[in-house]
Amino acid sequence: MKVAIVGASGGIGQPLSLLMKLNPLVTDLALYDIRLAAGVAKDLSHISTNSACHGYTPQTIQEALQGAQVVIVPAGVPRKPGMTRDDLFKINAGIVKGIVSSIGQYAPQARILIISNPVNSTVPIAVETLKSMGKLQPGNVMGVTTLDCLRAETFLAEYLHKDKTAMSDEVTVIGGHSGSTIVPVVSNKRSIDKLGSQYGEFVHRVQFGGDEVVKAKDGAGSATLSMAFAGYRFADAVLRSLAGEKVSGFPTFVYLPGVAGGREVQRALGKVDYFALPVVLQKGTVVGVDASILSNLSKEEKGLVEEAVRQLVGNIDKGKRFALGSK
Ligand code: NAI
């Protein structure tokens, strides 16, 4: 399968490209960036896995994207201390709109995995851009929220002294990908009781875990290595699904009206037409959302979802307005 990474030379792009070079399902790895992609690709091409690996520039973007089944987009600027993901909007909105226009033109069938922040707005930008080109296949546009799941798994395991590698059934994350739009959902509600007074701290760390990294990196950017692994985990699920495997349970931020069960979720949540939920993938495309998680929330989690919806409305609207506007 051909996978293209757009923004491949960046802090996320490089380790993500390395991981994809190691994935046996990938036969052709196309690394695109406005700088350095040829060097990153040459470096990775010496690894003795069977995929071809080439670098591309804006002059050769058509070649980079053509035939790609999966396009992963970590292009754009990351946060510095004191910035929210929304502060990135001004720069990244235009970058994502431009990239998605090229994907619509050269790889209209591709599954598009958006990492560029603010995901709550860049995914609506991607959807509206493709819609205006007449190229939208709603289940093919996915906002990557997997890093929130990794954080929830790691932190919950720490609080409960459990095996970190066996937490994906214990906790997941729904909602959006920014501050209080991030809603960790614990499967066994007794775990919430076990956390006791630490529950609030757990939720806060999952919602604002990105800030811990931004602060520790002290001006040098945001999460890159953990994000590369998160992007890899999600992209691998999409690739396995494309290869015919039954894959479900991975949350991603999707356009609800375009997927089975989405309208029911919209009715239940009110107002929002995008939300991250565990999805069912078929041939790498989101064919449905698993809404059952919403009917099994604790009182605390219900409150978190309500707050997430309140904030998401504005984030989503901002993305839509940008995509439809002249900017
Ligand atoms: P970075 O600055 O290290 O890398 C970004 C790369 O994008 C650079 O190589 C740059 O040349 C490239 N780029 C910029 N404009 C481009 C364009 N028009 N076409 C192609 N490439 C372009 O940034 P980093 O740390 O890799 O972060 C990338 C994005 O991912 C940021 O928006 C960041 O906020 C976001 N992010 C998302 C997370 C998530 O959970 N979804 C987690 C962490 C970061």
Short mmCIF file of C-alpha atoms and ligand atoms in Angstrom, two decimals, residues 6-7 9-13 32-35 74-78 88 92 95 99 115-117 119 144 147 177 222-224 227, ligand 1:
data_model
loop_
_atom_site.label_atom_id
_atom_site.label_comp_id
_atom_site.label_asym_id
_atom_site.label_seq_id
_atom_site.Cartn_x
_atom_site.Cartn_y
_atom_site.Cartn_z
CA VAL A 6 2.61 15.42 4.45
CA GLY A 7 4.87 17.37 6.81
CA SER A 9 10.38 16.41 7.91
CA GLY A 10 8.93 17.79 11.14
CA GLY A 11 9.17 16.77 14.76
CA ILE A 12 6.27 14.34 14.34
CA GLY A 13 6.82 13.64 10.66
CA TYR A 32 6.33 15.23 1.32
CA ASP A 33 7.36 18.50 2.97
CA ILE A 34 8.22 22.04 1.97
CA ARG A 35 11.76 21.35 3.24
CA PRO A 74 1.27 16.32 10.49
CA ALA A 75 2.09 19.59 8.64
CA GLY A 76 1.94 22.93 10.40
CA VAL A 77 3.33 24.79 13.38
CA PRO A 78 3.29 23.32 16.90
CA LEU A 88 -2.36 27.75 15.96
CA ASN A 92 -2.43 25.89 10.29
CA ILE A 95 -1.87 24.98 5.50
CA ILE A 99 -2.95 20.35 1.49
CA ILE A 115 -2.83 15.40 12.91
CA SER A 116 -2.34 19.17 12.40
CA ASN A 117 -3.89 21.22 15.19
CA VAL A 119 -7.92 19.13 15.12
CA VAL A 144 -6.19 11.71 14.93
CA LEU A 147 -2.51 10.55 21.71
CA HIS A 177 -8.77 17.12 20.87
CA SER A 222 4.97 20.07 21.56
CA ALA A 223 4.61 16.29 21.70
CA THR A 224 6.40 14.69 18.76
CA MET A 227 2.47 11.67 18.85
P1 NAI B 1 7.13 20.81 13.22
O1 NAI B 1 7.20 22.29 13.02
O2 NAI B 1 8.28 20.13 13.84
O3 NAI B 1 6.87 20.12 11.81
C1 NAI B 1 5.90 20.54 10.91
C2 NAI B 1 6.37 20.23 9.51
O4 NAI B 1 5.34 20.65 8.61
C3 NAI B 1 7.65 20.98 9.12
O5 NAI B 1 8.62 20.06 8.61
C4 NAI B 1 7.19 21.94 8.05
O6 NAI B 1 8.17 22.19 7.04
C5 NAI B 1 5.99 21.20 7.48
N1 NAI B 1 5.06 22.05 6.74
C6 NAI B 1 4.63 23.29 7.03
N2 NAI B 1 3.79 23.73 6.07
C7 NAI B 1 3.67 22.73 5.17
C8 NAI B 1 2.95 22.56 3.97
N3 NAI B 1 2.16 23.53 3.49
N4 NAI B 1 3.06 21.40 3.31
C9 NAI B 1 3.85 20.42 3.78
N5 NAI B 1 4.57 20.51 4.91
C10 NAI B 1 4.48 21.66 5.59
O7 NAI B 1 5.78 20.51 14.02
P2 NAI B 1 5.34 19.15 14.75
O8 NAI B 1 5.81 19.19 16.17
O9 NAI B 1 5.73 18.01 13.89
O10 NAI B 1 3.75 19.34 14.79
C11 NAI B 1 2.99 19.31 13.60
C12 NAI B 1 1.52 19.56 13.88
O11 NAI B 1 0.96 18.49 14.66
C13 NAI B 1 1.24 20.82 14.70
O12 NAI B 1 0.12 21.47 14.17
C14 NAI B 1 0.93 20.29 16.08
O13 NAI B 1 0.14 21.17 16.82
C15 NAI B 1 0.21 19.02 15.74
N6 NAI B 1 0.10 18.05 16.83
C16 NAI B 1 -1.01 17.27 16.88
C17 NAI B 1 -1.21 16.36 17.88
C18 NAI B 1 -2.45 15.52 17.90
O14 NAI B 1 -2.66 14.82 18.90
N7 NAI B 1 -3.28 15.49 16.88
C19 NAI B 1 -0.21 16.17 18.95
C20 NAI B 1 0.97 16.99 18.78
C21 NAI B 1 1.09 17.90 17.76
#
